[in-house]
Short mmCIF file of N, CA and C in Angstrom, two decimals:
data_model
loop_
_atom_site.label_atom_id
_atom_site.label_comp_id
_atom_site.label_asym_id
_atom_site.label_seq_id
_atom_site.Cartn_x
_atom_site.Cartn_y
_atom_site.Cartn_z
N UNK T 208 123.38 -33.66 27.59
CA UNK T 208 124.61 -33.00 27.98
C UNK T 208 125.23 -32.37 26.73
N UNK T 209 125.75 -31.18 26.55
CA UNK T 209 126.23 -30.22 25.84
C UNK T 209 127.72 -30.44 25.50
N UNK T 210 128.57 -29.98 25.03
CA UNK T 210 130.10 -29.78 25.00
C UNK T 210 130.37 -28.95 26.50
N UNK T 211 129.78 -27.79 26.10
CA UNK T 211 129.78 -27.26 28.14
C UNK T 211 130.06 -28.25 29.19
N UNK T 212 129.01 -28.72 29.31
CA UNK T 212 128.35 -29.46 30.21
C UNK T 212 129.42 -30.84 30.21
N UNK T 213 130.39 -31.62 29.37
CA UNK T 213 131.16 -32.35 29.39
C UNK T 213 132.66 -32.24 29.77
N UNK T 214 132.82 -30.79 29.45
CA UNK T 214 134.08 -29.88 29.62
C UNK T 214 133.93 -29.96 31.34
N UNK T 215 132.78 -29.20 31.68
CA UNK T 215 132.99 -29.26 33.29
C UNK T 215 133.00 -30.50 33.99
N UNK T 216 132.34 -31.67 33.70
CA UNK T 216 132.02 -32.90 34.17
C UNK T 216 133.67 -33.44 34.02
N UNK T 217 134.04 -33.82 33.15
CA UNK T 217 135.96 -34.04 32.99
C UNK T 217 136.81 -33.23 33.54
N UNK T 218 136.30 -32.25 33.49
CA UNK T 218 137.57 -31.41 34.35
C UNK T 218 137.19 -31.95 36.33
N UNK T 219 136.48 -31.49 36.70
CA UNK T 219 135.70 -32.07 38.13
C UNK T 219 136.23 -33.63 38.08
N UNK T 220 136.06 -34.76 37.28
CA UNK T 220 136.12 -36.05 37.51
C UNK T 220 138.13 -36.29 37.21
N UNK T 221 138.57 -35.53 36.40
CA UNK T 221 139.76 -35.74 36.16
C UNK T 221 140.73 -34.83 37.19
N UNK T 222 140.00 -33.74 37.96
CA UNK T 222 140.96 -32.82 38.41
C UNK T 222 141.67 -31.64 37.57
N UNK T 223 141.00 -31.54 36.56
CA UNK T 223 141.83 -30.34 35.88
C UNK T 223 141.12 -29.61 35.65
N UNK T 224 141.74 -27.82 34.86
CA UNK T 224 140.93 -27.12 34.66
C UNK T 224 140.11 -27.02 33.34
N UNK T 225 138.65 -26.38 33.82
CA UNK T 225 138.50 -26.58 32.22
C UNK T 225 138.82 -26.30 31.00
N UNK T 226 140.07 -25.34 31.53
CA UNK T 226 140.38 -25.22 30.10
C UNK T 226 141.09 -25.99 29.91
N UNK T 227 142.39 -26.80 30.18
CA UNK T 227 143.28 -28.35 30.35
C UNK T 227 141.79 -29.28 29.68
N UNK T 228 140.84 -29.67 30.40
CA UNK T 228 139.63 -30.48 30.06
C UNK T 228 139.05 -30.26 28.21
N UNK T 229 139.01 -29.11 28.03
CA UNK T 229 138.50 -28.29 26.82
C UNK T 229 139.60 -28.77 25.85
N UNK T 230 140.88 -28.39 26.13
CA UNK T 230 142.26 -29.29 25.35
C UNK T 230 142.39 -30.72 24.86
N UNK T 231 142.08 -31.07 26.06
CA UNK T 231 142.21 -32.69 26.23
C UNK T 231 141.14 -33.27 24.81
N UNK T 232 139.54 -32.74 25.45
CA UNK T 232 138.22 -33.08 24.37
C UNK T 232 138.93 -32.62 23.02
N UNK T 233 139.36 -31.34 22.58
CA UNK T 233 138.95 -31.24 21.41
C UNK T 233 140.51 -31.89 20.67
N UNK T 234 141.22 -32.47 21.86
CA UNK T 234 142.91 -33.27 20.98
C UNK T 234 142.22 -34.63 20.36
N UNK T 235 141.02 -34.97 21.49
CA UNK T 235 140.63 -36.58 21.56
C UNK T 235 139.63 -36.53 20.29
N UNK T 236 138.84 -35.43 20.17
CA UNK T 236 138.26 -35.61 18.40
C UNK T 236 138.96 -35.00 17.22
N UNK T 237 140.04 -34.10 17.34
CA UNK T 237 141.07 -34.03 16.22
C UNK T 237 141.61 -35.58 15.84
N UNK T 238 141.97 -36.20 17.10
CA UNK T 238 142.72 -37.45 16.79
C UNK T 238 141.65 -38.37 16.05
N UNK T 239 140.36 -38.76 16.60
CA UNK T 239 139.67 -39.52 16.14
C UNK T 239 139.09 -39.09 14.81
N UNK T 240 138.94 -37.65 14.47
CA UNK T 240 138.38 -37.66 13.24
C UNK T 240 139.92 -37.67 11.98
N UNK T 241 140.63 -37.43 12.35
CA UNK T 241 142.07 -37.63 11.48
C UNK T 241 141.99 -39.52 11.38
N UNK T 242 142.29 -40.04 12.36
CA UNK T 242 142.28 -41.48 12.18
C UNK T 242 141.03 -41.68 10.95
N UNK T 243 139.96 -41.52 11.36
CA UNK T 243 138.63 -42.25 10.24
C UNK T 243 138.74 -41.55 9.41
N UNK T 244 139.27 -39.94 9.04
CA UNK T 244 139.86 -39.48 7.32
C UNK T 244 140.35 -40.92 6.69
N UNK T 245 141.55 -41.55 7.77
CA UNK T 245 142.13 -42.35 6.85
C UNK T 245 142.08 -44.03 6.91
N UNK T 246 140.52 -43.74 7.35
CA UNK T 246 139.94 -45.00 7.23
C UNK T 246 140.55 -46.44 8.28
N UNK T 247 141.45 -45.60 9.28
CA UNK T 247 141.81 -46.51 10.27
C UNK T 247 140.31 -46.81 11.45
N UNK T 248 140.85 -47.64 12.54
CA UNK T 248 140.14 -48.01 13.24
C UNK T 248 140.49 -47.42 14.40
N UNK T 249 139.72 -47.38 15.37
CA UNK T 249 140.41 -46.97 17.18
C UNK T 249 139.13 -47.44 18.22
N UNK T 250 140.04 -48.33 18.65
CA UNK T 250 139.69 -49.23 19.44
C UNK T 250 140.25 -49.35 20.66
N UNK T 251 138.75 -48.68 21.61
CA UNK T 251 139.07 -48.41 23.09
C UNK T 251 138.57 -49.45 24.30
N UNK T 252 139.55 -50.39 24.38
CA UNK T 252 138.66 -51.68 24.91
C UNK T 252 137.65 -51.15 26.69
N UNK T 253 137.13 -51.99 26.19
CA UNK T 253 135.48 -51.22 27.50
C UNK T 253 135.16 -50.56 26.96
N UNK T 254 135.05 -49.93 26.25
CA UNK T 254 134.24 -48.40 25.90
C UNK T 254 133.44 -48.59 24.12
N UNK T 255 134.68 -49.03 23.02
CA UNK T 255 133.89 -49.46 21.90
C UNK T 255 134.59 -49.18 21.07
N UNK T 256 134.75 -49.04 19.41
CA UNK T 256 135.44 -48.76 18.49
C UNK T 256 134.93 -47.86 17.88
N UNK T 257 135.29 -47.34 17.07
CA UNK T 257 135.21 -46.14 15.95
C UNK T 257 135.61 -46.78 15.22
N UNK T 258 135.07 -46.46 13.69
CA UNK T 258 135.31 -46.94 12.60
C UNK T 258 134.35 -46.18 11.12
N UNK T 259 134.61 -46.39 10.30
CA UNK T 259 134.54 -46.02 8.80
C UNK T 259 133.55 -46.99 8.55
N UNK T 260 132.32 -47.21 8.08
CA UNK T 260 131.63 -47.80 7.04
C UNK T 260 131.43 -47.56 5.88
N UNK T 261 131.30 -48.35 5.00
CA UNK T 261 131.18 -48.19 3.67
C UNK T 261 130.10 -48.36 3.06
N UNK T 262 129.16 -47.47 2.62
CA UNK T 262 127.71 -47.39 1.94
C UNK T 262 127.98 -47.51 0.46
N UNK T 263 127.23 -48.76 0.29
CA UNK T 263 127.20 -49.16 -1.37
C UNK T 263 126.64 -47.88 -2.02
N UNK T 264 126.84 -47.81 -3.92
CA UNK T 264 125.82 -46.92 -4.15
C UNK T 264 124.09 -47.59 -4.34
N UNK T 265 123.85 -47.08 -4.37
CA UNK T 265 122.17 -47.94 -4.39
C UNK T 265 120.71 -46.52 -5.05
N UNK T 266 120.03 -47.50 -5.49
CA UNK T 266 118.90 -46.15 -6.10
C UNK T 266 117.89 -46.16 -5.02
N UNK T 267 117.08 -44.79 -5.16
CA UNK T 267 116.67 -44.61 -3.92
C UNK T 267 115.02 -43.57 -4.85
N UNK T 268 114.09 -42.96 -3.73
CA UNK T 268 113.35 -41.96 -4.47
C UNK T 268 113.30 -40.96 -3.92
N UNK T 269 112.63 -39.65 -4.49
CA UNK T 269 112.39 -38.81 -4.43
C UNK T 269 111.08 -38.59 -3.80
N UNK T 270 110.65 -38.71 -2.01
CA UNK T 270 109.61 -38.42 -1.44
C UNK T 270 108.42 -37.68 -2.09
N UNK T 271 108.86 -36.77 -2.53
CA UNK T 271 108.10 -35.62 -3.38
C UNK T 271 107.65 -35.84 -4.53
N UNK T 272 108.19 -36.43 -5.22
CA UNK T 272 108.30 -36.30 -6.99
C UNK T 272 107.86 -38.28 -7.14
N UNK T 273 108.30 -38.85 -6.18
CA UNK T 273 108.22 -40.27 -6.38
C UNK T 273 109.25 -40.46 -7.69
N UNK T 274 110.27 -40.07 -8.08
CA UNK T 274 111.47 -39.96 -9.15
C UNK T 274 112.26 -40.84 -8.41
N UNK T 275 112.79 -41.83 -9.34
CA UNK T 275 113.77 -43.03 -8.89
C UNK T 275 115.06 -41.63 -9.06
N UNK T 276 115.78 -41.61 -8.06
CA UNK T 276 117.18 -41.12 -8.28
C UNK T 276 118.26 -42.20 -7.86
N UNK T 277 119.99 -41.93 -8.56
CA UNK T 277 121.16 -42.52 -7.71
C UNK T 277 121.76 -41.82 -6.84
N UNK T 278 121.65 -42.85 -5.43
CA UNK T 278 122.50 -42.65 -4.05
C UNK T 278 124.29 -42.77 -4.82
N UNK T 279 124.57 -41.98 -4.33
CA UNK T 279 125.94 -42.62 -4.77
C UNK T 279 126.82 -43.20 -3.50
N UNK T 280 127.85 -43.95 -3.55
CA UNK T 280 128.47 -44.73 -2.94
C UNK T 280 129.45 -43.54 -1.69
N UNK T 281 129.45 -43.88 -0.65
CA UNK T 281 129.84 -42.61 1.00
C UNK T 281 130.11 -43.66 1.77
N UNK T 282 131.16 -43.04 2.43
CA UNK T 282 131.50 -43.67 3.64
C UNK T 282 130.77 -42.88 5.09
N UNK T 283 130.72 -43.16 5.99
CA UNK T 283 130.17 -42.55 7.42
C UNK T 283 130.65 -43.54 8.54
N UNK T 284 131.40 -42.10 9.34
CA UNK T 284 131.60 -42.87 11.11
C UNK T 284 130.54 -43.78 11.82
N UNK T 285 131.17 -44.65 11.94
CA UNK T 285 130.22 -45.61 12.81
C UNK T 285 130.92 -46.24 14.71
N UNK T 286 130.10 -46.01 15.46
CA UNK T 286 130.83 -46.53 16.91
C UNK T 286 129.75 -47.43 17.16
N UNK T 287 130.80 -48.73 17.31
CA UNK T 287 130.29 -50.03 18.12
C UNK T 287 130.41 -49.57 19.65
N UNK T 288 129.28 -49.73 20.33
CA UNK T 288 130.16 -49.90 22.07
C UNK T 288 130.71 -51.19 22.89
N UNK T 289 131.29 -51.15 23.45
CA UNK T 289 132.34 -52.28 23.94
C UNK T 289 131.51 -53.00 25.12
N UNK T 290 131.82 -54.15 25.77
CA UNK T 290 130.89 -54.57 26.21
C UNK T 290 131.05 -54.15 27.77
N UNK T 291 131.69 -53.35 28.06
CA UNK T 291 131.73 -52.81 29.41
C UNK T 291 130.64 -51.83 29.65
N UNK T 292 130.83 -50.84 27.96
CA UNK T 292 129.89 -49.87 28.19
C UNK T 292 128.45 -49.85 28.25
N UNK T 293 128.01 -51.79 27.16
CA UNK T 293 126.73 -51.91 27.03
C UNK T 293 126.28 -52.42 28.59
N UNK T 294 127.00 -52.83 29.51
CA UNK T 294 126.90 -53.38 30.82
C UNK T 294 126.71 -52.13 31.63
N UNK T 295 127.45 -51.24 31.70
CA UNK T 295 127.22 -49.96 32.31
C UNK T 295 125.81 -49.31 32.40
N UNK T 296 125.38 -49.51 30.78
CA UNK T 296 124.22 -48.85 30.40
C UNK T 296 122.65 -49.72 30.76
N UNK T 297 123.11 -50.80 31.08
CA UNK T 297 122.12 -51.73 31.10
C UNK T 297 122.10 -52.20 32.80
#
C-alpha cells in the first residue's frame, strides 16, 4: 500500500474527504517526527510506540577494501507494536 492508497482507505473508513484524510496523515507524521527530533516517546496503546534509539559508536569494515573504519554514534526511529496489533496480525 502506497501513501495514495492509505489516503483513500482513511478517508472511506473514517468518512472524510481525501483531502481532510491527506491533512489528517501528513499532521499525524509532522507530529510524530517533531516528537522523536526531541527524543520524546508516543505511545499509542493497541497499536505500539515510537521511539528514538540510540546506536553506540562501534568500528565496522569496509566490504570492498576489507579497511577497519569508525561507525560513529546515531540515533534512529524505532516502533514497538502493541499487543493488540501483534494479535491482529497473527
Amino acid at each position: 500500500m502506497n501513501k495514495t492508497e492509505l489516503v483513500a482507505a482513511m478517508a472511506d473508513n473514517a468518512g472524510l474527504s481525501k483531502k481532510d484524510a491527506e491533512k489528517a496523515l501528513k499532521a499525524f507524521v509532522e507530529v510524530v517526527t517533531d516528537e522523536l527530533k526531541k527524543d520524546e516517546k508516543i505511545q499509542l496503546v493497541g497499536f505500539g510506540t515510537f521511539e528514538v534509539a540510540q546506536r553506540a559508536a562501534r568500528e565496522g569494515r569496509n566490504p570492498v577494501t576489507g579497511e577497519t573504519i569508525q561507525i560513529k554514534a546515531s540515533k534512529a526511529p524505532k516502533f514497538k507494536p502493541g499487543k493488540a496489533l501483534k494479535d491482529a496480525v497473527n
